Coordinates of C-alpha atoms in Angstrom, one line a residue:
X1 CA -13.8 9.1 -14.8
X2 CA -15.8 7.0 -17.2
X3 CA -15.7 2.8 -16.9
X4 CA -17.1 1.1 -19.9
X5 CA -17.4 -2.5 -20.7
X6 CA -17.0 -3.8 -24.1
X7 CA -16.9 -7.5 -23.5
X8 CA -16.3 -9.5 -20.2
X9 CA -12.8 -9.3 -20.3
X10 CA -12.2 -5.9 -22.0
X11 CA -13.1 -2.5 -20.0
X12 CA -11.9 1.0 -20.9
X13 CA -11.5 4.0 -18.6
X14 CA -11.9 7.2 -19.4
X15 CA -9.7 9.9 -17.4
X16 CA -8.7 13.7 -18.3
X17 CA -5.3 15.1 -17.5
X18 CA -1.4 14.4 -18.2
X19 CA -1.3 12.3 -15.1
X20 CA -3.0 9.4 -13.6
X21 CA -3.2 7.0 -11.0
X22 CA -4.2 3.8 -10.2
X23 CA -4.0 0.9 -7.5
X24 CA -3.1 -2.4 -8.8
X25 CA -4.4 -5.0 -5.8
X26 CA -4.3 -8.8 -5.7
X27 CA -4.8 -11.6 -3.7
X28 CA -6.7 -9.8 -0.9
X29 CA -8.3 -13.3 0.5
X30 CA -10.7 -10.9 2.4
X31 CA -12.8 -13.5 4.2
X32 CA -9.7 -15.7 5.8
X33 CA -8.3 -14.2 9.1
X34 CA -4.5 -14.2 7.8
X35 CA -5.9 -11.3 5.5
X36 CA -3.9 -8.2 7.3
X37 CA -7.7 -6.2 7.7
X38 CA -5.4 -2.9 9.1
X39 CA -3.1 -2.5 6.3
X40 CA -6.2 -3.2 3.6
X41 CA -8.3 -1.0 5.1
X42 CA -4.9 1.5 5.6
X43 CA -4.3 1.8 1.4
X44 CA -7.6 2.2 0.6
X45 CA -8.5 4.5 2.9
X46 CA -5.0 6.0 0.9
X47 CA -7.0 5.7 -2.1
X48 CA -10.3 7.7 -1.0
X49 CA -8.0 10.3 0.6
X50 CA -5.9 10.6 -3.2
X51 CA -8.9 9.6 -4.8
X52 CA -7.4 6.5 -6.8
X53 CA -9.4 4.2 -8.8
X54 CA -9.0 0.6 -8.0
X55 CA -8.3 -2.4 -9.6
X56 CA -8.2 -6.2 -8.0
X57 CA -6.4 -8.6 -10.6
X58 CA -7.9 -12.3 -8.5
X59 CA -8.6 -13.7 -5.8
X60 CA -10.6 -11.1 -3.6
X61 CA -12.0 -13.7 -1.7
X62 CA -10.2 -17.3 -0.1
X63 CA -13.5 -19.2 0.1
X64 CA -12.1 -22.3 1.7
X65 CA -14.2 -23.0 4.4
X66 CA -17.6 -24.2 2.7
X67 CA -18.6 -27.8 3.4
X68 CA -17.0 -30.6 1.9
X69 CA -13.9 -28.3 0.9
X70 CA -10.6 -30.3 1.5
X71 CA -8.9 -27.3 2.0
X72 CA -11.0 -26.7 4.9
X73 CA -9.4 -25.9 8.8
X74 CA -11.1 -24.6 11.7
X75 CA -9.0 -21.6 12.4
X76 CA -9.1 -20.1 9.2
X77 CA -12.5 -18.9 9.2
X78 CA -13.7 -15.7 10.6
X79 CA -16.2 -16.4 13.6
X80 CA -18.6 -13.6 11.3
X81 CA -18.7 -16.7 8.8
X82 CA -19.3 -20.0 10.8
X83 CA -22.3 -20.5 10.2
X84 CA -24.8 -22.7 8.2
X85 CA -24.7 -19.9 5.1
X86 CA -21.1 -20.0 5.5
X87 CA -20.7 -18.4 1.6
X88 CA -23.8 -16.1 2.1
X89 CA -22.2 -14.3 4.7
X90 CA -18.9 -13.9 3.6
X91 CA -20.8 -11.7 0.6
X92 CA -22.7 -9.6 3.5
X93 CA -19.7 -8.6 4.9
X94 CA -17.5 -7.8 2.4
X95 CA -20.4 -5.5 1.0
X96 CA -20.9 -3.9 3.8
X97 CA -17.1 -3.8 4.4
X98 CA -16.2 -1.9 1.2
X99 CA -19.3 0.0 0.7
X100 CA -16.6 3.2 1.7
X101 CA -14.8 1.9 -1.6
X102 CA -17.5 0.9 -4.2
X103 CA -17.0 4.8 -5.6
X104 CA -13.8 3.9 -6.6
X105 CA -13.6 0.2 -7.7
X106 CA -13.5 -0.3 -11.0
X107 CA -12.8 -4.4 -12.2
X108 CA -12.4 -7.3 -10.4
X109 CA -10.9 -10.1 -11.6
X110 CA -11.6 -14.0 -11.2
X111 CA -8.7 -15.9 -9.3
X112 CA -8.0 -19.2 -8.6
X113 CA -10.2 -18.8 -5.1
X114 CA -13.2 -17.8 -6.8
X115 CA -13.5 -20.2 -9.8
X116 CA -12.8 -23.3 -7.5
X117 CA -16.1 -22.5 -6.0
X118 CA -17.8 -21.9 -9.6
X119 CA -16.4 -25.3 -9.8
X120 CA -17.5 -27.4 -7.1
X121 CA -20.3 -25.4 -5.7
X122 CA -21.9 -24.0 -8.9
X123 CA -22.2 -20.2 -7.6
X124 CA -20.2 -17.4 -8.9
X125 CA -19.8 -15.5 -5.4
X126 CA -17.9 -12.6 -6.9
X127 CA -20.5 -12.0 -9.0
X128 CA -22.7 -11.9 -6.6
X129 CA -20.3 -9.7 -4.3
X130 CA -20.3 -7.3 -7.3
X131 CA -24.0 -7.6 -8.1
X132 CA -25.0 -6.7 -4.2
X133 CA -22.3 -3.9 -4.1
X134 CA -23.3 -1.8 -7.6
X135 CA -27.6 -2.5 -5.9
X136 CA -26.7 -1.3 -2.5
X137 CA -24.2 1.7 -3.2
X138 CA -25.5 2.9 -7.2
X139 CA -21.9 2.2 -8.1
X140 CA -20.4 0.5 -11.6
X141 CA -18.0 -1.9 -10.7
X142 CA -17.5 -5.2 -13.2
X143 CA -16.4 -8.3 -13.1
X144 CA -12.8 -9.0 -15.2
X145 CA -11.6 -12.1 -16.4
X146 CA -9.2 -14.7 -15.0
X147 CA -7.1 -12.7 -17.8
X148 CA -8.3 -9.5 -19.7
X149 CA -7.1 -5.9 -20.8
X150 CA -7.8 -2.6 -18.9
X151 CA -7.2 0.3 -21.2
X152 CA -6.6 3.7 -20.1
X153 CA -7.8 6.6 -22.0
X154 CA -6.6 9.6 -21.4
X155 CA -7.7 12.9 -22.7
X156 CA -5.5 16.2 -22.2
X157 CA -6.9 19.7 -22.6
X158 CA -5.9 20.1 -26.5
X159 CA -8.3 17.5 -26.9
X160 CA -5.6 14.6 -28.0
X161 CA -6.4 11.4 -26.3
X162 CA -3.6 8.5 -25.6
X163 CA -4.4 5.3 -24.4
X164 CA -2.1 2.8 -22.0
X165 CA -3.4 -0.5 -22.8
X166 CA -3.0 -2.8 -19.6
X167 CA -2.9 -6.7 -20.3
X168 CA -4.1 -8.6 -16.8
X169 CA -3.5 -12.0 -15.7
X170 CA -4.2 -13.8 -12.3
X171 CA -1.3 -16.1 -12.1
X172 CA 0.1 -19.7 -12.2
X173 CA 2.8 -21.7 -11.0
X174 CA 4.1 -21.4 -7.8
X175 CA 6.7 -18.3 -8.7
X176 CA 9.9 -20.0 -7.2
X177 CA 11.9 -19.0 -4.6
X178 CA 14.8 -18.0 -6.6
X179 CA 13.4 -16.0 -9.1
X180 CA 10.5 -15.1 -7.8
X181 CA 8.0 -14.5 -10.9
X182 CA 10.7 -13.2 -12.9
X183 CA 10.4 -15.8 -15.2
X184 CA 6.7 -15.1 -15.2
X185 CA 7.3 -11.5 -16.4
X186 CA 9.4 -12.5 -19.5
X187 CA 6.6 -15.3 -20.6
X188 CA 4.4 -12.6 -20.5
X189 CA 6.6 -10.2 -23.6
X190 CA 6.6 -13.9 -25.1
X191 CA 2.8 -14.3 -25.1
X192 CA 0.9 -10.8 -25.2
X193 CA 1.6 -8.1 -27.7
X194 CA 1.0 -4.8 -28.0
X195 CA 0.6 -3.8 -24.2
X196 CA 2.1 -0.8 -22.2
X197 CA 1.6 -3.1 -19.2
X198 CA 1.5 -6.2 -17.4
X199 CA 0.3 -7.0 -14.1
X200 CA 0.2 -10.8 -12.1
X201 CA -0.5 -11.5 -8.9
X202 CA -1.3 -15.2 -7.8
X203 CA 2.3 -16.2 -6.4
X204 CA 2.3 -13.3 -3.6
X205 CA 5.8 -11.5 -4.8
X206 CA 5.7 -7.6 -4.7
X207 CA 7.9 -5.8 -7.1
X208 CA 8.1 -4.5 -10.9
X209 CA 10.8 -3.9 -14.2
X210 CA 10.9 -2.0 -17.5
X211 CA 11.6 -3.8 -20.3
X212 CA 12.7 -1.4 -23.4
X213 CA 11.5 -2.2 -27.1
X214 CA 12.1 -1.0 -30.7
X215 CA 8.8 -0.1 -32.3
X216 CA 7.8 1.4 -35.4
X217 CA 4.4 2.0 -36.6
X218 CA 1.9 0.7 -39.7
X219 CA 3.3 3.8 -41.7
X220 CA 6.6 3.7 -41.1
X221 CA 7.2 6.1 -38.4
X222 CA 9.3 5.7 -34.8
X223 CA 5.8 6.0 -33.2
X224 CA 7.5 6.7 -29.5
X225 CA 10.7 8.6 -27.9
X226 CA 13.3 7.7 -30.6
X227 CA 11.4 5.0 -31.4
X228 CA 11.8 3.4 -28.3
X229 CA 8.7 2.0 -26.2
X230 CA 8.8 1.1 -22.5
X231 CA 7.0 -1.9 -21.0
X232 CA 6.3 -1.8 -17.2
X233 CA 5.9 -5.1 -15.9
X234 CA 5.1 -5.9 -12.4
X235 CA 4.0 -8.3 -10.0
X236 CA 1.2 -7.6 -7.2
X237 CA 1.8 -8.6 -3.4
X238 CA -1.0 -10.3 -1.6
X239 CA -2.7 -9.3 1.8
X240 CA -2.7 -12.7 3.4
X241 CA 0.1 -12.9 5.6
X242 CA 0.5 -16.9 6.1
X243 CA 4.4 -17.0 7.6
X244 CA 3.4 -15.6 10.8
X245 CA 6.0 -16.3 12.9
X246 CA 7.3 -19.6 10.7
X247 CA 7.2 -22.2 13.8
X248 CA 4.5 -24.5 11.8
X249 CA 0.9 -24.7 9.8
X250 CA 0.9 -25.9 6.0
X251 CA 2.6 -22.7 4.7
X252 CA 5.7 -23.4 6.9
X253 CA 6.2 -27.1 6.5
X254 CA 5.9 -26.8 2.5
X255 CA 8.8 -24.4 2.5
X256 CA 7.3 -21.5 2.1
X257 CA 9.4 -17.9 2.2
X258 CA 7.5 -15.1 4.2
X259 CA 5.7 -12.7 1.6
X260 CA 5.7 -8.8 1.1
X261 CA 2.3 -7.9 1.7
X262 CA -0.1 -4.8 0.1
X263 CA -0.4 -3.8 -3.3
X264 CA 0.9 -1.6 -5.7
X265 CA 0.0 2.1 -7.2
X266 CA 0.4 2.3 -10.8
X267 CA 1.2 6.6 -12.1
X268 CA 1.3 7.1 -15.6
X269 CA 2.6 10.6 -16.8
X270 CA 2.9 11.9 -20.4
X271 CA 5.3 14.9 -20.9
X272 CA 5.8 17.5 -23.4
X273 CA 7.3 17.7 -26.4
X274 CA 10.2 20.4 -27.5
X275 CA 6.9 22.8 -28.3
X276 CA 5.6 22.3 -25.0
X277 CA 2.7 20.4 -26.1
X278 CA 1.7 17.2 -24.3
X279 CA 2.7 14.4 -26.5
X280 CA 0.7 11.3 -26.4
X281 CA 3.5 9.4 -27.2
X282 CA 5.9 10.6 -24.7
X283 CA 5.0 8.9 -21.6
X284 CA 6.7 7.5 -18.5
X285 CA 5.1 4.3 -17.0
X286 CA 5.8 3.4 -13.3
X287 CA 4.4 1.5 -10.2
X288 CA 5.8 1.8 -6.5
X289 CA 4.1 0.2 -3.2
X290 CA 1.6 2.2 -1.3
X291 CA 3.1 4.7 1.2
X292 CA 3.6 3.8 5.1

């Protein structure tokens, strides 16, 4: 496995084998005590166990507890981080925290969370988060974007490679209730082209859909199975469970639905052709949640 950067938002991996697999995370909020620390630490430990690669698309980190943050309450700060380096710490930790992990991390995107506090406190703590991690453990994780493309590279035995080009985006709007992020899915076909897959997180909803398209290539040829392509589109849960048990607190009396928490585990498979050859254009794309 072989991460390379070719600008901030654009990073390739580079994986042998038919099959591959990869966890698609969001919305951890590590540092805020709603953050559900068992089941996090349950899928990745998952993840070293599989050996998984690891992707976080936003908002690793809540960060609303600095001084002079509106957002700011007294119970929703860790008792690791009250103190007078309040952001400091919360970069310790979570270094020492997923130091077990740094092997297998790969790019973390900006969220909401984390440019807020590029914002109003001028210091890029995910940066820093990486920066400490890659020094302390020898490992090569990057930074994303709020938006960017992960492409996967794969590279069978024959010596054919095929790429799945994976378009990213953190997340805006508020989802809805009704459709939850549906809506947010088809914009997505509307505004990106030429992507295998998409992946939000952002409005906390867990779940995924193919879309089917009619493709043909720059010479004319149906370039996929019968010249059909299929789009997997999904949307990432979060790991801050704010319902609790719905009696009050800002998340109750704005409305809010519970939320499916974890992540999701992204498996792309290319199959063989009528020769038995791997064909790099006959693949199957799919996501589930992480196993209980």
């Amino acid at each position: 496995m072989n991460l390379i950067k070719h600008t901030k938002n654009v990073h390739e991996l580079k994986v042998e084998g038919p099959e591959f697999r990869m966890a698609m995370l969001s919305d951890l909020h590590w540092d805020n005590p709603k953050c559900d620390w068992v089941m996090l630490k349950k899928d990745l430990d998952y993840c070293v166990s599989e050996n998984i690669p690891i992707m976080v698309n936003g908002d690793f980190f809540c960060l609303m507890q600095g001084k002079g943050d509106r957002r700011g309450n007294k119970s929703d700060i860790r008792p690791e981080h009250n103190n007078a380096k309040y952001l400091d710490s919360v970069v310790e930790t979570a270094v020492e925290w997923f130091t077990p992990y740094a092997h297998l991390l790969t790019v973390i995107g900006y969220g909401n969370h984390c440019t807020a506090i590029i914002k109003w406190q001028e210091t890029d703590i995910l940066q820093r988060f990486v920066d400490l991690l890659n020094y302390k453990c020898k490992s090569n994780v990057y930074t994303g974007g709020y938006g960017g493309w992960f492409i996967v590279n794969s590279e069978f035995r024959s010596g054919t490679r095929a790429t799945t080009k994976i378009k990213y985006f953190h997340g805006s709007g508020g989802g809805g209730v009704v459709t939850k992020g549906a809506l947010n899915l088809t914009r997505a076909l509307e505004m990106y082209e030429g992507f295998d897959v998409f992946t939000m997180g952002h409005i906390h909803e867990n779940s995924c859909r193919n879309d089917v398209r009619d493709v043909i290539d720059h010479s004319g040829h149906k370039g996929y199975s019968n010249g059909l392509k299929d789009i997997h589109l999904m949307l990432t849960g979060t790991y801050k469970e704010e319902y609790e048990d719905g009696s009050k607190g800002w998340y109750v009396e704005r409305g809010a639905p519970p939320k499916p928490v974890g992540g999701r585990i992204l498996t792309i498979s290319h199959r063989r052709d009528r020769k038995g050859d791997l064909d790099r254009t006959l693949k199957q794309i799919d996501s589930t949640k992480f196993p209980l």
